[in-house]
PDB file of C-alpha atoms in Angstrom:
ATOM      1  CA  MET A  16      95.887  61.680  70.808  1.00 49.00           C
ATOM      2  CA  LYS A  17      97.477  61.119  73.874  1.00 51.00           C
ATOM      3  CA  ASN A  18     100.145  63.599  73.421  1.00 54.00           C
ATOM      4  CA  LYS A  19      97.317  65.952  72.261  1.00 50.00           C
ATOM      5  CA  LEU A  20      95.525  65.336  75.761  1.00 46.00           C
ATOM      6  CA  VAL A  21      98.896  66.058  77.618  1.00 47.00           C
ATOM      7  CA  LEU A  22      99.370  69.294  75.785  1.00 50.00           C
ATOM      8  CA  ALA A  23      95.863  70.390  76.237  1.00 50.00           C
ATOM      9  CA  MET A  24      95.946  69.722  80.013  1.00 49.00           C
ATOM     10  CA  LEU A  25      99.228  71.823  80.219  1.00 49.00           C
ATOM     11  CA  ALA A  26      97.430  74.827  78.662  1.00 52.00           C
ATOM     12  CA  VAL A  27      94.580  74.475  80.992  1.00 46.00           C
ATOM     13  CA  PHE A  28      96.749  74.188  83.990  1.00 48.00           C
ATOM     14  CA  GLY A  29      98.951  77.148  82.264  1.00 46.00           C
ATOM     15  CA  LEU A  30     102.447  75.727  83.064  1.00 44.00           C
ATOM     16  CA  ASN A  31     103.700  77.815  80.451  1.00 44.00           C
ATOM     17  CA  VAL A  32     101.357  80.939  80.744  1.00 51.00           C
ATOM     18  CA  GLU A  33     101.966  84.380  82.260  1.00 64.00           C
ATOM     19  CA  ALA A  34     101.831  84.032  86.149  1.00 74.00           C
ATOM     20  CA  ALA A  35      99.337  86.136  88.290  1.00 81.00           C
ATOM     21  CA  ASN A  36     100.706  88.927  89.837  1.00 84.00           C
ATOM     22  CA  LEU A  37     101.527  88.284  93.502  1.00 90.00           C
ATOM     23  CA  ASN A  38     102.463  91.964  94.723  1.00 90.00           C
ATOM     24  CA  LYS A  39     101.516  92.849  98.001  1.00 95.00           C
ATOM     25  CA  THR A  40     100.336  96.697  96.777  1.00 97.00           C
ATOM     26  CA  TYR A  41      96.713  96.499  96.951  1.00 97.00           C
ATOM     27  CA  LEU A  42      93.279  97.772  98.554  1.00 98.00           C
ATOM     28  CA  GLU A  43      90.732  94.997  99.330  1.00 98.00           C
ATOM     29  CA  ILE A  44      87.256  94.721 100.993  1.00 98.00           C
ATOM     30  CA  GLY A  45      85.010  91.800 101.742  1.00 98.00           C
ATOM     31  CA  TYR A  46      82.804  89.583 104.049  1.00 97.00           C
ATOM     32  CA  SER A  47      84.334  88.087 107.133  1.00 96.00           C
ATOM     33  CA  GLN A  48      83.294  85.498 109.793  1.00 95.00           C
ATOM     34  CA  THR A  49      85.016  84.412 113.211  1.00 91.00           C
ATOM     35  CA  GLU A  50      83.804  81.236 114.679  1.00 89.00           C
ATOM     36  CA  LEU A  51      85.264  80.803 118.507  1.00 80.00           C
ATOM     37  CA  ASP A  52      85.674  77.461 119.801  1.00 77.00           C
ATOM     38  CA  ASP A  53      83.276  75.702 122.305  1.00 72.00           C
ATOM     39  CA  THR A  54      80.654  78.619 122.034  1.00 70.00           C
ATOM     40  CA  GLU A  55      77.635  79.675 119.773  1.00 70.00           C
ATOM     41  CA  TYR A  56      79.176  82.850 118.619  1.00 72.00           C
ATOM     42  CA  ASP A  57      79.476  83.237 114.974  1.00 84.00           C
ATOM     43  CA  ALA A  58      80.400  86.902 113.945  1.00 89.00           C
ATOM     44  CA  THR A  59      79.734  88.133 110.642  1.00 95.00           C
ATOM     45  CA  GLY A  60      80.891  91.513 109.314  1.00 96.00           C
ATOM     46  CA  TYR A  61      83.521  93.095 106.818  1.00 96.00           C
ATOM     47  CA  LYS A  62      87.356  93.134 106.452  1.00 97.00           C
ATOM     48  CA  ALA A  63      89.125  95.722 104.805  1.00 98.00           C
ATOM     49  CA  GLY A  64      92.559  96.421 104.071  1.00 98.00           C
ATOM     50  CA  ALA A  65      95.388  97.948 102.041  1.00 98.00           C
ATOM     51  CA  GLY A  66      99.192  97.013 101.619  1.00 98.00           C
ATOM     52  CA  TYR A  67     102.416  98.287  99.929  1.00 98.00           C
ATOM     53  CA  GLU A  68     105.381  96.164  98.786  1.00 97.00           C
ATOM     54  CA  PHE A  69     108.782  97.994  98.085  1.00 97.00           C
ATOM     55  CA  ASP A  70     111.307  97.345  95.691  1.00 95.00           C
ATOM     56  CA  ASN A  71     113.652  95.858  98.142  1.00 95.00           C
ATOM     57  CA  GLY A  72     111.051  93.137  99.168  1.00 96.00           C
ATOM     58  CA  ILE A  73     109.741  94.784 102.343  1.00 98.00           C
ATOM     59  CA  PHE A  74     105.991  94.817 102.608  1.00 98.00           C
ATOM     60  CA  VAL A  75     103.890  96.575 104.989  1.00 98.00           C
ATOM     61  CA  GLY A  76      99.934  96.535 105.025  1.00 98.00           C
ATOM     62  CA  PHE A  77      96.927  97.266 107.472  1.00 98.00           C
ATOM     63  CA  ASN A  78      93.796  95.577 107.968  1.00 97.00           C
ATOM     64  CA  TYR A  79      90.830  95.961 110.234  1.00 94.00           C
ATOM     65  CA  ARG A  80      87.605  93.638 110.478  1.00 96.00           C
ATOM     66  CA  ARG A  81      84.323  94.728 112.228  1.00 96.00           C
ATOM     67  CA  GLN A  82      82.021  91.618 113.108  1.00 95.00           C
ATOM     68  CA  LYS A  83      79.117  91.139 115.631  1.00 91.00           C
ATOM     69  CA  ASP A  84      76.574  88.738 116.878  1.00 88.00           C
ATOM     70  CA  THR A  85      73.827  88.461 118.842  1.00 81.00           C
ATOM     71  CA  LEU A  86      74.406  85.805 121.479  1.00 73.00           C
ATOM     72  CA  SER A  87      71.727  84.441 124.305  1.00 68.00           C
ATOM     73  CA  ILE A  88      73.036  84.679 127.763  1.00 64.00           C
ATOM     74  CA  PHE A  89      70.919  83.750 130.808  1.00 69.00           C
ATOM     75  CA  LEU A  90      67.816  84.041 129.020  1.00 72.00           C
ATOM     76  CA  ARG A  91      68.964  87.042 127.543  1.00 76.00           C
ATOM     77  CA  GLU A  92      70.398  88.550 123.948  1.00 80.00           C
ATOM     78  CA  THR A  93      73.286  90.657 124.034  1.00 80.00           C
ATOM     79  CA  GLU A  94      75.166  92.026 120.905  1.00 85.00           C
ATOM     80  CA  VAL A  95      78.816  90.835 121.061  1.00 85.00           C
ATOM     81  CA  GLU A  96      81.202  92.827 118.764  1.00 91.00           C
ATOM     82  CA  PHE A  97      84.829  91.414 117.508  1.00 89.00           C
ATOM     83  CA  ASP A  98      87.012  94.332 116.382  1.00 93.00           C
ATOM     84  CA  GLU A  99      90.475  93.640 114.936  1.00 95.00           C
ATOM     85  CA  ASN A 100      93.121  96.414 113.876  1.00 97.00           C
ATOM     86  CA  ILE A 101      96.167  94.836 112.965  1.00 97.00           C
ATOM     87  CA  PHE A 102      99.595  96.227 111.293  1.00 98.00           C
ATOM     88  CA  GLU A 103     101.818  94.019 109.280  1.00 98.00           C
ATOM     89  CA  ILE A 104     105.260  94.123 108.325  1.00 98.00           C
ATOM     90  CA  GLY A 105     107.196  91.681 106.068  1.00 98.00           C
ATOM     91  CA  TYR A 106     110.097  90.670 103.974  1.00 98.00           C
ATOM     92  CA  ILE A 107     110.136  88.420 100.782  1.00 97.00           C
ATOM     93  CA  ILE A 108     113.172  86.182 101.276  1.00 97.00           C
ATOM     94  CA  HIS A 109     112.918  84.243  98.129  1.00 96.00           C
ATOM     95  CA  GLU A 110     111.252  84.626  94.977  1.00 94.00           C
ATOM     96  CA  ALA A 111     110.920  82.359  92.207  1.00 91.00           C
ATOM     97  CA  GLN A 112     109.237  82.766  88.587  1.00 89.00           C
ATOM     98  CA  ASN A 113     106.130  81.310  90.029  1.00 93.00           C
ATOM     99  CA  GLY A 114     106.214  81.361  93.846  1.00 96.00           C
ATOM    100  CA  ARG A 115     107.338  83.455  96.786  1.00 97.00           C
ATOM    101  CA  PHE A 116     108.845  82.789 100.342  1.00 98.00           C
ATOM    102  CA  SER A 117     108.292  85.103 102.853  1.00 98.00           C
ATOM    103  CA  ILE A 118     108.156  86.075 106.818  1.00 98.00           C
ATOM    104  CA  ALA A 119     105.903  88.649 108.409  1.00 98.00           C
ATOM    105  CA  ALA A 120     104.926  90.016 111.836  1.00 98.00           C
ATOM    106  CA  ASN A 121     101.625  91.319 112.499  1.00 97.00           C
ATOM    107  CA  MET A 122     100.660  93.746 115.590  1.00 97.00           C
ATOM    108  CA  GLY A 123      97.714  95.379 116.665  1.00 96.00           C
ATOM    109  CA  LYS A 124      94.211  95.181 118.918  1.00 94.00           C
ATOM    110  CA  LEU A 125      91.625  92.925 119.031  1.00 89.00           C
ATOM    111  CA  ASP A 126      88.521  94.424 121.118  1.00 90.00           C
ATOM    112  CA  ILE A 127      85.654  92.203 122.048  1.00 86.00           C
ATOM    113  CA  LYS A 128      82.591  94.156 123.253  1.00 88.00           C
ATOM    114  CA  GLN A 129      79.733  92.909 125.155  1.00 83.00           C
ATOM    115  CA  ASP A 130      77.047  95.265 126.248  1.00 79.00           C
ATOM    116  CA  ASN A 131      79.105  98.329 127.939  1.00 82.00           C
ATOM    117  CA  ARG A 132      82.193  96.011 128.645  1.00 86.00           C
ATOM    118  CA  THR A 133      85.097  95.970 126.476  1.00 88.00           C
ATOM    119  CA  THR A 134      88.018  93.700 126.626  1.00 86.00           C
ATOM    120  CA  ASP A 135      90.898  95.068 124.632  1.00 90.00           C
ATOM    121  CA  PHE A 136      93.482  92.344 123.665  1.00 90.00           C
ATOM    122  CA  ASP A 137      97.410  92.961 122.415  1.00 93.00           C
ATOM    123  CA  LEU A 138      97.768  91.102 119.276  1.00 93.00           C
ATOM    124  CA  ALA A 139     101.153  90.025 118.219  1.00 96.00           C
ATOM    125  CA  ARG A 140     101.514  86.906 115.389  1.00 96.00           C
ATOM    126  CA  PHE A 141     104.632  85.947 113.448  1.00 98.00           C
ATOM    127  CA  TYR A 142     104.340  83.582 110.238  1.00 98.00           C
ATOM    128  CA  THR A 143     106.001  82.612 107.037  1.00 98.00           C
ATOM    129  CA  GLU A 144     103.996  82.348 104.054  1.00 98.00           C
ATOM    130  CA  TYR A 145     104.532  80.697 100.635  1.00 98.00           C
ATOM    131  CA  GLU A 146     102.512  82.286  97.768  1.00 97.00           C
ATOM    132  CA  HIS A 147     102.288  80.110  94.210  1.00 97.00           C
ATOM    133  CA  SER A 148     100.920  81.368  90.911  1.00 96.00           C
ATOM    134  CA  PHE A 149      99.500  78.333  88.753  1.00 96.00           C
ATOM    135  CA  ASN A 150      98.792  80.910  85.592  1.00 95.00           C
ATOM    136  CA  LYS A 151      97.588  84.160  85.325  1.00 93.00           C
ATOM    137  CA  TYR A 152      93.902  83.147  86.878  1.00 96.00           C
ATOM    138  CA  PHE A 153      94.902  81.197  89.593  1.00 97.00           C
ATOM    139  CA  SER A 154      97.266  81.413  92.537  1.00 97.00           C
ATOM    140  CA  ALA A 155      97.230  80.197  96.394  1.00 98.00           C
ATOM    141  CA  PHE A 156      98.939  80.686  99.661  1.00 98.00           C
ATOM    142  CA  ALA A 157      99.860  78.884 102.775  1.00 98.00           C
ATOM    143  CA  GLN A 158     100.884  80.472 106.454  1.00 98.00           C
ATOM    144  CA  LEU A 159     102.435  78.819 109.412  1.00 98.00           C
ATOM    145  CA  GLY A 160     102.944  80.793 112.485  1.00 98.00           C
ATOM    146  CA  TYR A 161     102.401  81.774 116.338  1.00 97.00           C
ATOM    147  CA  GLU A 162     100.146  84.352 117.808  1.00 95.00           C
ATOM    148  CA  ASN A 163      99.986  85.613 121.369  1.00 94.00           C
ATOM    149  CA  TYR A 164      96.736  87.574 122.650  1.00 88.00           C
ATOM    150  CA  ASP A 165      97.250  89.420 126.007  1.00 89.00           C
ATOM    151  CA  ALA A 166      94.862  91.294 128.140  1.00 82.00           C
ATOM    152  CA  THR A 167      95.317  92.724 131.473  1.00 73.00           C
ATOM    153  CA  ASP A 168      91.774  91.226 132.976  1.00 72.00           C
ATOM    154  CA  VAL A 169      92.249  87.692 131.088  1.00 73.00           C
ATOM    155  CA  SER A 170      94.584  85.100 130.988  1.00 72.00           C
ATOM    156  CA  LYS A 171      96.998  85.197 128.125  1.00 79.00           C
ATOM    157  CA  ARG A 172      96.208  83.274 125.046  1.00 84.00           C
ATOM    158  CA  SER A 173      99.007  82.000 122.415  1.00 92.00           C
ATOM    159  CA  GLY A 174      99.437  79.143 120.301  1.00 94.00           C
ATOM    160  CA  ALA A 175      99.796  78.228 116.504  1.00 97.00           C
ATOM    161  CA  ARG A 176      98.059  79.674 113.787  1.00 97.00           C
ATOM    162  CA  TYR A 177      97.756  78.340 110.121  1.00 98.00           C
ATOM    163  CA  GLY A 178      95.486  78.745 107.022  1.00 98.00           C
ATOM    164  CA  GLY A 179      95.759  79.778 103.539  1.00 98.00           C
ATOM    165  CA  GLY A 180      93.832  80.775 100.131  1.00 98.00           C
ATOM    166  CA  LEU A 181      92.789  80.660  96.663  1.00 98.00           C
ATOM    167  CA  LYS A 182      92.606  83.391  94.664  1.00 97.00           C
ATOM    168  CA  VAL A 183      91.183  84.176  91.080  1.00 97.00           C
ATOM    169  CA  TYR A 184      92.379  87.053  88.982  1.00 97.00           C
ATOM    170  CA  PHE A 185      90.359  88.898  86.235  1.00 95.00           C
ATOM    171  CA  GLY A 186      93.187  91.408  85.265  1.00 93.00           C
ATOM    172  CA  ALA A 187      94.270  93.909  88.350  1.00 94.00           C
ATOM    173  CA  SER A 188      91.465  92.507  90.270  1.00 96.00           C
ATOM    174  CA  SER A 189      91.243  89.270  92.084  1.00 97.00           C
ATOM    175  CA  VAL A 190      88.846  87.071  94.462  1.00 98.00           C
ATOM    176  CA  SER A 191      90.153  84.968  97.193  1.00 97.00           C
ATOM    177  CA  LEU A 192      88.377  82.813  99.859  1.00 98.00           C
ATOM    178  CA  GLU A 193      90.429  82.710 102.854  1.00 97.00           C
ATOM    179  CA  TYR A 194      90.671  80.267 105.934  1.00 98.00           C
ATOM    180  CA  PHE A 195      92.631  80.468 109.231  1.00 97.00           C
ATOM    181  CA  LYS A 196      92.394  78.241 112.422  1.00 96.00           C
ATOM    182  CA  GLY A 197      93.999  79.733 115.973  1.00 92.00           C
ATOM    183  CA  ARG A 198      94.197  78.435 119.248  1.00 87.00           C
ATOM    184  CA  ASP A 199      90.462  79.545 120.044  1.00 85.00           C
ATOM    185  CA  PHE A 200      88.854  80.883 117.036  1.00 86.00           C
ATOM    186  CA  ASP A 201      88.501  80.027 113.385  1.00 93.00           C
ATOM    187  CA  GLN A 202      88.505  83.162 110.726  1.00 94.00           C
ATOM    188  CA  SER A 203      87.523  83.017 107.096  1.00 96.00           C
ATOM    189  CA  ALA A 204      86.755  85.709 104.327  1.00 97.00           C
ATOM    190  CA  LEU A 205      85.475  86.128 100.897  1.00 98.00           C
ATOM    191  CA  MET A 206      87.273  89.381  99.696  1.00 98.00           C
ATOM    192  CA  TYR A 207      87.915  91.465  96.680  1.00 98.00           C
ATOM    193  CA  ARG A 208      91.446  92.899  95.863  1.00 97.00           C
ATOM    194  CA  TYR A 209      92.504  95.514  93.647  1.00 97.00           C
ATOM    195  CA  SER A 210      96.598  95.039  92.817  1.00 95.00           C
ATOM    196  CA  PHE A 211      98.408  97.957  91.539  1.00 92.00           C
TER     197      PHE A 211
END
């Protein structure tokens, strides 16, 4: 009985099952949220992106995020928008049967718009990522890196950034729950992705 239970558990967790497709050629869209530290700013909106993985392990991608929230500032309500446009380039350093380790860089713009004023930040981010496929239905990833935000009219902001997510696969489609923590804000997303 004990052996049958162990075999059943191995089948459930899929240690000998086909692995989920971890490639980075995709289109995705989903719900996104950003929370600024030490404020009541809790912007929600959408995130969309696309990526392509070359046969030699290099991958590129583009993501954009559009979010907004209404804040009460000095007894007056004002709408604040949080927009990101990010280009990504990376390389898969090591690939095993069920996992991949990569390094990547993000470059782009972060705009915070309030009333008629826009603060434009130049964004640079470097990170390492590990993706692991548990079976053909589930995978997870973790990232650890460093980010820098720079704008002419505010002080430069930089620090560590980390996070990760879980994915559930339905053939070429997947749904993921992601969370990232930076120096000044937390970001989370619920994404639908179609992989090619």
